[in-house]
XYZ file of C-alpha atoms in Angstrom:
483
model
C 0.000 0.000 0.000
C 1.391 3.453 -1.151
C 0.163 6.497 1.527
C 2.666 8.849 0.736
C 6.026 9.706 -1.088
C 9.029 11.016 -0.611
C 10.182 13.997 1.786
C 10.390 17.735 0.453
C 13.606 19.931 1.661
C 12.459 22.710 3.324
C 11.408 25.207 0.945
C 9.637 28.761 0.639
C 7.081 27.604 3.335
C 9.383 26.955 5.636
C 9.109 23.860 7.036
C 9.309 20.095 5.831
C 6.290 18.567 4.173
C 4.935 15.234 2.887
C 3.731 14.473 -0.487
C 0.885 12.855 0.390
C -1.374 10.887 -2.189
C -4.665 9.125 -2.158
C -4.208 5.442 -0.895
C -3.717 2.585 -4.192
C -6.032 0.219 -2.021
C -8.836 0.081 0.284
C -6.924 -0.756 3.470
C -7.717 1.820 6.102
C -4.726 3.631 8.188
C -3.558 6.175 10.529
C -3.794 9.466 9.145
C -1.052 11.338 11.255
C 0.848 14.124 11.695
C 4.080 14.587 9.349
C 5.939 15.967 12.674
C 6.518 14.406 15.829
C 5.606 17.265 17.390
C 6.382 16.319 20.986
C 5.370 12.905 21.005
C 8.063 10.852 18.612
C 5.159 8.700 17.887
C 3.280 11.191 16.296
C -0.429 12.671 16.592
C -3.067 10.628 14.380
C -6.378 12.198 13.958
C -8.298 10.008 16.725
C -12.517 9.409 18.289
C -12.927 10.580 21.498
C -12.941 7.725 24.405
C -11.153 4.346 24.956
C -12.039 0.901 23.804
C -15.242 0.302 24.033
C -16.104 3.526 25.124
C -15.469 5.576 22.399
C -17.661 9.017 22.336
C -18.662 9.452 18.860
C -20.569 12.489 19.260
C -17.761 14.344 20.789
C -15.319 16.246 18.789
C -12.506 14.399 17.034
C -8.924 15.307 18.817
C -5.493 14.348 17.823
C -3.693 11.620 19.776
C -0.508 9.707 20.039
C -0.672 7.223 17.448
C -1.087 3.510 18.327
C 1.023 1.656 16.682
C 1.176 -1.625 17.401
C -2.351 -1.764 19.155
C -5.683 -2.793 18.152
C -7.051 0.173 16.312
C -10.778 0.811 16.143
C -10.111 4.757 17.096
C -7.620 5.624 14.436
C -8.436 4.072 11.422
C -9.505 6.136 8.719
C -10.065 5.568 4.920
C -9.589 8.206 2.233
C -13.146 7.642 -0.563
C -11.018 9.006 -3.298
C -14.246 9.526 -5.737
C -15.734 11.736 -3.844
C -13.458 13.190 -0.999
C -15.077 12.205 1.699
C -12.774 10.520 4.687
C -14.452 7.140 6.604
C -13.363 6.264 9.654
C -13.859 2.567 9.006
C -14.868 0.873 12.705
C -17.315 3.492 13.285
C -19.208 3.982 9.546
C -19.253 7.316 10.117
C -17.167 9.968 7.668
C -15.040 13.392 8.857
C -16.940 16.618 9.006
C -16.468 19.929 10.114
C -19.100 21.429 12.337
C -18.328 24.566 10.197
C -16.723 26.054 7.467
C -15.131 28.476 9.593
C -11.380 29.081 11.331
C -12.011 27.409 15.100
C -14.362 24.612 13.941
C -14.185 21.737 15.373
C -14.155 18.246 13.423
C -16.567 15.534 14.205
C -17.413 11.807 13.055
C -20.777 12.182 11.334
C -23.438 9.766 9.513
C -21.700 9.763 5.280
C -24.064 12.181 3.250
C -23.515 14.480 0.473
C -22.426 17.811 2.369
C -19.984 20.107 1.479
C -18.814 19.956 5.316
C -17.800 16.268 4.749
C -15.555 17.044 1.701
C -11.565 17.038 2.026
C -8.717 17.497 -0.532
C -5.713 15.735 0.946
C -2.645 16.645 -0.912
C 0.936 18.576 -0.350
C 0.556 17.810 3.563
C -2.885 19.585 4.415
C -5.893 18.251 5.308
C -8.284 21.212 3.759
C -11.568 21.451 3.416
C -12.734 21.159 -0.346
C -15.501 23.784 -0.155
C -12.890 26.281 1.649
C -9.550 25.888 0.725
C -8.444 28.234 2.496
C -9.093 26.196 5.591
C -6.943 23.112 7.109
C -7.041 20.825 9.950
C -4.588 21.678 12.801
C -3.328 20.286 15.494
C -3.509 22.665 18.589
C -0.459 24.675 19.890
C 1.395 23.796 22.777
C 2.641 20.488 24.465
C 0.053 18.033 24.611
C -1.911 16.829 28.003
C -1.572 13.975 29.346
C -4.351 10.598 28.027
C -5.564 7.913 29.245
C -3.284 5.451 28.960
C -3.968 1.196 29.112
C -1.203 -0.684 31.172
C 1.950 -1.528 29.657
C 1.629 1.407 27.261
C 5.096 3.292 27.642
C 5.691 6.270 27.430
C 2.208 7.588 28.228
C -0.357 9.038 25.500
C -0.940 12.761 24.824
C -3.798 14.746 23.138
C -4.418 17.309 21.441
C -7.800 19.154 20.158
C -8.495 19.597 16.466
C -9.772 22.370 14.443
C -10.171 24.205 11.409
C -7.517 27.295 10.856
C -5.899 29.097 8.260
C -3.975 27.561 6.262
C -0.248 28.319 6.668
C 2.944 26.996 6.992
C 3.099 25.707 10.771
C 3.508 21.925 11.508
C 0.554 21.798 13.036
C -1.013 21.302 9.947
C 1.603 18.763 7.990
C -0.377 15.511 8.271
C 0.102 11.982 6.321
C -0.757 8.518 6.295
C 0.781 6.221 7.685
C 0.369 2.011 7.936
C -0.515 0.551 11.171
C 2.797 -1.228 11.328
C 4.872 1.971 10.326
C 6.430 1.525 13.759
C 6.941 -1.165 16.467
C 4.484 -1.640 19.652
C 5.015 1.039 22.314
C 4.002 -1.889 24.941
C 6.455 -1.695 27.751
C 7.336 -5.484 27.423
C 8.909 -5.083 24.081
C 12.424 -7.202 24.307
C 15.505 -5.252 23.208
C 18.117 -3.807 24.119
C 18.237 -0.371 23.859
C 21.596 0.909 26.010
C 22.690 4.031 24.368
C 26.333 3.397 22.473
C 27.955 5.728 24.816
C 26.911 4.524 27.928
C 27.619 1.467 26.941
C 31.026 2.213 25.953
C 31.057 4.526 29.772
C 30.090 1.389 31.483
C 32.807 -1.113 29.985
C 35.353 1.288 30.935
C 34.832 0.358 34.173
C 35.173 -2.916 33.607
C 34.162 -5.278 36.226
C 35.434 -3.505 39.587
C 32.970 -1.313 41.272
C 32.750 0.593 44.336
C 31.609 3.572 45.607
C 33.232 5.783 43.199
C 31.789 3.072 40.357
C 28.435 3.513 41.300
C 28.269 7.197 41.873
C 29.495 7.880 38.435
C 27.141 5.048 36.812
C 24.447 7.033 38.880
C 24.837 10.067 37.104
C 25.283 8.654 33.851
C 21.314 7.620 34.253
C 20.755 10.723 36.065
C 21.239 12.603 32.738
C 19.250 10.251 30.332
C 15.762 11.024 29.762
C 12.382 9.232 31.220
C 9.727 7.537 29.312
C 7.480 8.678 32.331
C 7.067 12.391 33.868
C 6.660 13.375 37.608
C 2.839 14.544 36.805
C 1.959 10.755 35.527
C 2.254 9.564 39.031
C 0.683 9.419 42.567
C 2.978 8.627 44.947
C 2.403 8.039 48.603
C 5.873 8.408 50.582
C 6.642 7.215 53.953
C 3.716 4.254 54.744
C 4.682 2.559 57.685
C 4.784 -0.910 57.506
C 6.371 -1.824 61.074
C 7.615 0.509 63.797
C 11.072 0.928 63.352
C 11.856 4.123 61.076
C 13.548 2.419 57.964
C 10.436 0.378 57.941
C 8.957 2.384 55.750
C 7.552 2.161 52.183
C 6.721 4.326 49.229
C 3.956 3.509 46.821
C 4.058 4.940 43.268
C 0.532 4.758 41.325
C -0.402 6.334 37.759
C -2.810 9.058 37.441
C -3.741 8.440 33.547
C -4.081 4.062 33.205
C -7.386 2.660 33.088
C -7.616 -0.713 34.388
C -10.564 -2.416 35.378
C -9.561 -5.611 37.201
C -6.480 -5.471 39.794
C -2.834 -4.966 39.066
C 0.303 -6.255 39.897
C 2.268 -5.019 42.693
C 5.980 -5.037 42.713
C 8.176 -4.602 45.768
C 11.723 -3.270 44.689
C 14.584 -3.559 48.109
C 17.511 -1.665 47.750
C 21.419 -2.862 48.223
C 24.148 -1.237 50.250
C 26.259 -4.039 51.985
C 23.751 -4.857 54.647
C 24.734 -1.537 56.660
C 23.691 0.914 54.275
C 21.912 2.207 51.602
C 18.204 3.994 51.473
C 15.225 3.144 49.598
C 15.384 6.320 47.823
C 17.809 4.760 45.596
C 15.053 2.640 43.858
C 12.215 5.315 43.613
C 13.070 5.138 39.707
C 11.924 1.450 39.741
C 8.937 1.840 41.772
C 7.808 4.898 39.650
C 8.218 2.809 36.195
C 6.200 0.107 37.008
C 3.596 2.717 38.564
C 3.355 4.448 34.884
C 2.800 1.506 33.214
C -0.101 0.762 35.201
C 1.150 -1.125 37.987
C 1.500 -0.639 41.431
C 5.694 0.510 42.123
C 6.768 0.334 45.805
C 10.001 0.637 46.841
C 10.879 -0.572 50.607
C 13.295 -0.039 53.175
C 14.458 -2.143 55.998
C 16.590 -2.264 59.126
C 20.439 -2.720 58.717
C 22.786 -4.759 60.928
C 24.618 -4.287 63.288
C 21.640 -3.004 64.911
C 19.139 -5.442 63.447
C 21.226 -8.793 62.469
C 19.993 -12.150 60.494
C 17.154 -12.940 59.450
C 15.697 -9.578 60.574
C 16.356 -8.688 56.567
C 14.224 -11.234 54.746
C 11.208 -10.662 57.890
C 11.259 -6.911 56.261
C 10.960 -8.374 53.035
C 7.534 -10.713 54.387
C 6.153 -7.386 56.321
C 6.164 -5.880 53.342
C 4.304 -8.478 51.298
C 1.820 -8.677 54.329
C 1.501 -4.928 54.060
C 0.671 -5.209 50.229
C -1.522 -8.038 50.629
C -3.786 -6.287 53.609
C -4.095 -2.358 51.737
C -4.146 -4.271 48.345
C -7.782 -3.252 47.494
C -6.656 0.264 48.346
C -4.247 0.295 45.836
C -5.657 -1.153 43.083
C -3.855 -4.207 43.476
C -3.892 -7.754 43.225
C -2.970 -9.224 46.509
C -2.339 -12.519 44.551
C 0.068 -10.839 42.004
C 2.636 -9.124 45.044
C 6.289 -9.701 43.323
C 9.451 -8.524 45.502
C 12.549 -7.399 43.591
C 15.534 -6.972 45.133
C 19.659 -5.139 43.951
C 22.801 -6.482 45.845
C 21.938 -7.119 49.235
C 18.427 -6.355 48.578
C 18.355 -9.600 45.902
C 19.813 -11.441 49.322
C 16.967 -10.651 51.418
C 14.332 -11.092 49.220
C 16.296 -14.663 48.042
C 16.097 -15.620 52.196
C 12.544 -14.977 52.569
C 11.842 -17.245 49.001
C 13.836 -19.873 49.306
C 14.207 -20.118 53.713
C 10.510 -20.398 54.956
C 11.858 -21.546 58.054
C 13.260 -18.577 59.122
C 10.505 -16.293 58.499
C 7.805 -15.320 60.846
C 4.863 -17.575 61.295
C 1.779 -16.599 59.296
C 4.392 -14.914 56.669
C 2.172 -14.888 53.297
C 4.271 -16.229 49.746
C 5.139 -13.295 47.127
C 3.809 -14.352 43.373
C 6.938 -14.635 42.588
C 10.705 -13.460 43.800
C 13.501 -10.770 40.593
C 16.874 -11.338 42.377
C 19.331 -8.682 40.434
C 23.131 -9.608 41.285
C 22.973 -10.699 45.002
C 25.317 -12.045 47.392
C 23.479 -15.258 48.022
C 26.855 -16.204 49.980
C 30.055 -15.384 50.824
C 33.927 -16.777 51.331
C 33.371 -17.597 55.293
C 37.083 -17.286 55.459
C 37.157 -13.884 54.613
C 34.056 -12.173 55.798
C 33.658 -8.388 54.853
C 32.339 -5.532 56.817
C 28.676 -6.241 56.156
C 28.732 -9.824 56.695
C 30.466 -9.874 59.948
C 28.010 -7.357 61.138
C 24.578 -9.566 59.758
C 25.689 -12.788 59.993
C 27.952 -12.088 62.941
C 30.994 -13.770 64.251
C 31.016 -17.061 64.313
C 32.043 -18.832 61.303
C 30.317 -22.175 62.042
C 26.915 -20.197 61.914
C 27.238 -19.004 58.490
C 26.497 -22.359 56.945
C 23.403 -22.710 58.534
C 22.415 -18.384 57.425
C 23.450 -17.982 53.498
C 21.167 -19.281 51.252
C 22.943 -22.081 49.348
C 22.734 -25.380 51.245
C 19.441 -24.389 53.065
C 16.472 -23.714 50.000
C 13.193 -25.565 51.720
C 11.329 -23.745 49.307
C 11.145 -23.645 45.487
C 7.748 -23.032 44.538
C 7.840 -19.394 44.156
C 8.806 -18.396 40.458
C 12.094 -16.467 40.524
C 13.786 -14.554 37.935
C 17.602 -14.243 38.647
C 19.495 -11.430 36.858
C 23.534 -11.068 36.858
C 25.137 -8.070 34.795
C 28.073 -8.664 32.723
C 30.343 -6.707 34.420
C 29.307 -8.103 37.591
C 32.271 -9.321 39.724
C 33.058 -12.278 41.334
C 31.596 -11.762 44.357
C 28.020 -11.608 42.856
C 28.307 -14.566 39.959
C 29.659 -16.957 41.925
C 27.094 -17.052 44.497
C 24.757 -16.775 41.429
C 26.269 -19.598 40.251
C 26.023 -21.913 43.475
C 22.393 -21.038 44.247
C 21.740 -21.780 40.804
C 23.082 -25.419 40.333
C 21.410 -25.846 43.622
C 18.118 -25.699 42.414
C 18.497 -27.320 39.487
C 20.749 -29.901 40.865
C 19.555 -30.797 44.006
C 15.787 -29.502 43.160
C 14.938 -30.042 39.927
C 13.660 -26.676 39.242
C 15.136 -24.134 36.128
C 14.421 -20.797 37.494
C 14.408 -17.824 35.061
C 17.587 -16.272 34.182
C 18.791 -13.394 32.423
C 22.320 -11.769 31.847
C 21.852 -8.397 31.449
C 24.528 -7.364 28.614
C 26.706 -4.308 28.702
C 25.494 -3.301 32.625
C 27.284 -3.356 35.656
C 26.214 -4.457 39.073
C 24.190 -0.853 39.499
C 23.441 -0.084 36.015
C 20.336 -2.597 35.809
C 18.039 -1.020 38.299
C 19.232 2.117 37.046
C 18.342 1.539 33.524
C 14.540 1.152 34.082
C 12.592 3.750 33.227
C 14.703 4.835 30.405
C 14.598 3.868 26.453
C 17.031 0.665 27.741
C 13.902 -1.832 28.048
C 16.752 -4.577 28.354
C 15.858 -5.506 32.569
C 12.207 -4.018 32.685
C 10.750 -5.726 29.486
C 12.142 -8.939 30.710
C 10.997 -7.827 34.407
C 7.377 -7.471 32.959
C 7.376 -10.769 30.797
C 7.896 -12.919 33.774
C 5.776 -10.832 35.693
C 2.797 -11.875 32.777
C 3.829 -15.127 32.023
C 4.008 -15.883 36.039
C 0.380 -15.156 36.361
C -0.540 -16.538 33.125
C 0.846 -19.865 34.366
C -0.529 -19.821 37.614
């Protein structure tokens, strides 16, 4: 199908236009602005409403364009015989409530009027009875749309009228095929790492400190968000037991529509079980709250004051939390998945896979993302954290890591190790892993995630690297497809 032709330089008007010529077939498409405007996706010419609630007697707006979605809003048919424009789900054609600058357009029952006629050519949408006349987009940044989950980054609209016709972008539109681009869902696999922060990364090869992390903190500091700060709700500082780092904070959207319950994901931070602050997850929590989802990210009390297994009890108090203000939320206190960095992954691996040392009446997560934790450690050479957590007495430690004492292994768990990981995080990895398949006959999940260090893979969601949150969000899906 041929919708439109080459690219014009920018000429006298100005600004870069589309050819744009009547379709060579009957299959309906997007008919979309040339520009991105500020939505790379583009604005397509869109019925008021959502899914089965589309408003057909309310004025047509402009809206991010779906690609990749079902389409019943946004497809529209150019009647090249007569000039008339169909939008083809609906039976209804495009027509201007008036011939006048301001108008708005509308869906309307097909008839003969001179309000329902449209010469598409050179990149305006005009009206055939008053040339002088085009469709435009309106000024300004678009507000924010309802949005169904997964959808990332969120929708924007814009109204639609009848103006002047002139040389702005506003008023460049084309057609464009339903597959033009690839799905905007969230759970899109790829990669995505920029080249340069890949190439910043590798440069630090696989050592990493404190000096690593802060400067792998501000390289995703400076890259941009598929989600803004006025998508979200967020709740800070719910207590969830008494001591003051027992404390949670729950991100929500403010523009997804869902009508049944939603996931809820946990996310613990790391910091060598005597530091770190939950703070340093927020973008996690916040992701999965603009896709729909409910984001929480969780502190919890640090040794020496509070020593082992006080960790992975934080971790169950915060799945009892979830599971008791679920309805609240908007959650699904069946779907509660805990997430965990570092020493976070450690925790949350102690309360999946050691039952036995949890509190009694401690309710089982949907399912347990451990990203790069120290499941273990060389008992002969205990650091700073360890001695502190596990405490001083080297015969105890075989009896408090995790390998050598799994009772449990019916909790789905995806494992995640980063390719510049060290040592100290892949081996464990490595023992907990043969474990369970070994000694358990169970294949948990794994993913390396490629070109990220130990840091980088929390860091990275929320941005245009989908590499650790698309493959966060499958097993979140296929976990509660399969159960």
């Amino acid at each position: 199908m041929t919708r439109f032709a080459s690219k014009l330089g920018a000429g006298a008007l100005g600004s870069t236009l589309l050819l744009l010529v009547a379709p060579l077939s009957a299959e309906p498409g997007l008919l979309r602005t040339a520009a991105v405007l500020d939505d790379e996706r583009g604005y397509c010419i869109d019925v008021a409403g959502n899914g089965g609630e589309l408003r057909l007697d309310e004025p047509l707006e402009t809206h991010t364009c779906k690609y990749g979605a079902p389409l019943q809003d946004q497809l529209f048919e150019l009647r090249a015989e007569d000039g008339r424009i169909e939008a083809v789900a609906q039976d209804r054609c495009l027509a201007a409530e008036a011939l006048e600058p301001g108008a708005r357009l509308h869906l309307r029952a097909c008839d003969d009027s001179a309000l329902q006629r449209w010469s598409l050519a050179w990149g305006r949408l005009r009206a055939a009875a008053a040339p002088e006349l085009c469709a435009a987009v309106a000024p300004g940044a678009g507000e924010l749309a309802a949005t169904p989950p997964l959808v990332s980054p969120v929708y924007r609209r814009r109204a639609l009228t009848l103006e002047a016709c002139g040389d702005s972008e506003r008023q460049a539109f084309r057609w464009s095929s339903p597959d033009e681009r690839g799905s905007s869902l969230a759970d899109t696999l790829r990669s995505g790492m920029p080249p340069a922060v890949a190439a910043q990364l590798a440069s630090f090869g696989r050592v990493f400190n404190g000096t690593v992390a802060g400067k792998t903190a501000q390289i995703y500091a400076e890259l941009e968000r598929v989600y803004a700060p006025e998508e979200l709700e967020v709740r800070s500082g719910l207590a969830y037991g008494p001591h003051e780092r027992q404390r949670l904070d729950v991100y929500r959207g403010k523009v997804r529509r869902s009508q049944e319950p939603v996931p809820m994901i946990a996310v613990f931070h790391g910091g060598g079980l005597i530091g770190g602050d939950r703070r340093s997850t927020a973008n996690v929590a916040a992701y999965f709250g603009s896709i729909g989802w409910v984001g929480v990210t969780a502190g919890y009390r640090l040794a020496p004051e509070h020593v082992w297994p006080e960790g992975a009890r934080d971790v169950g108090a915060v799945v009892t939390w979830l599971r008791d203000h679920a309805a609240e939320l908007g959650g699904d206190p069946e779907r509660i998945f805990v997430a965990g960095i570092s020493t976070g992954a450690l925790h949350v691996a102690t309360y999946v896979f050691m039952p036995q040392v949890l509190l009694p009446g401690t309710p089982r997560a949907a399912g347990g993302i451990l990203v790069s934790g120290p499941y273990t450690f060389d008992f002969a050479r205990p650091g700073r954290g360890e001695l502190a957590y596990y405490g001083t007495d080297p015969s105890l430690y075989p009896q408090r890591v995790v390998p050598g004492n799994v009772t449990r292994t019916d909790i789905p768990v995806l494992f995640f190790t980063a390719q510049w990981d060290s040592e100290r995080y892949t081996v464990p990895f490595a023992q907990l892993y043969s474990e369970l398949v070994i000694e358990h006959g169970v294949v948990p999940r794994y993913r390396q995630s490629l070109g990220h260090n130990h840091s980088s893979q929390l860091l990275s969601i929320g941005t245009s690297d989908t590499s650790v949150s698309s493959e966060i969000i499958d097993f979140v899906l296929r976990t509660t497809e399969e159960h």
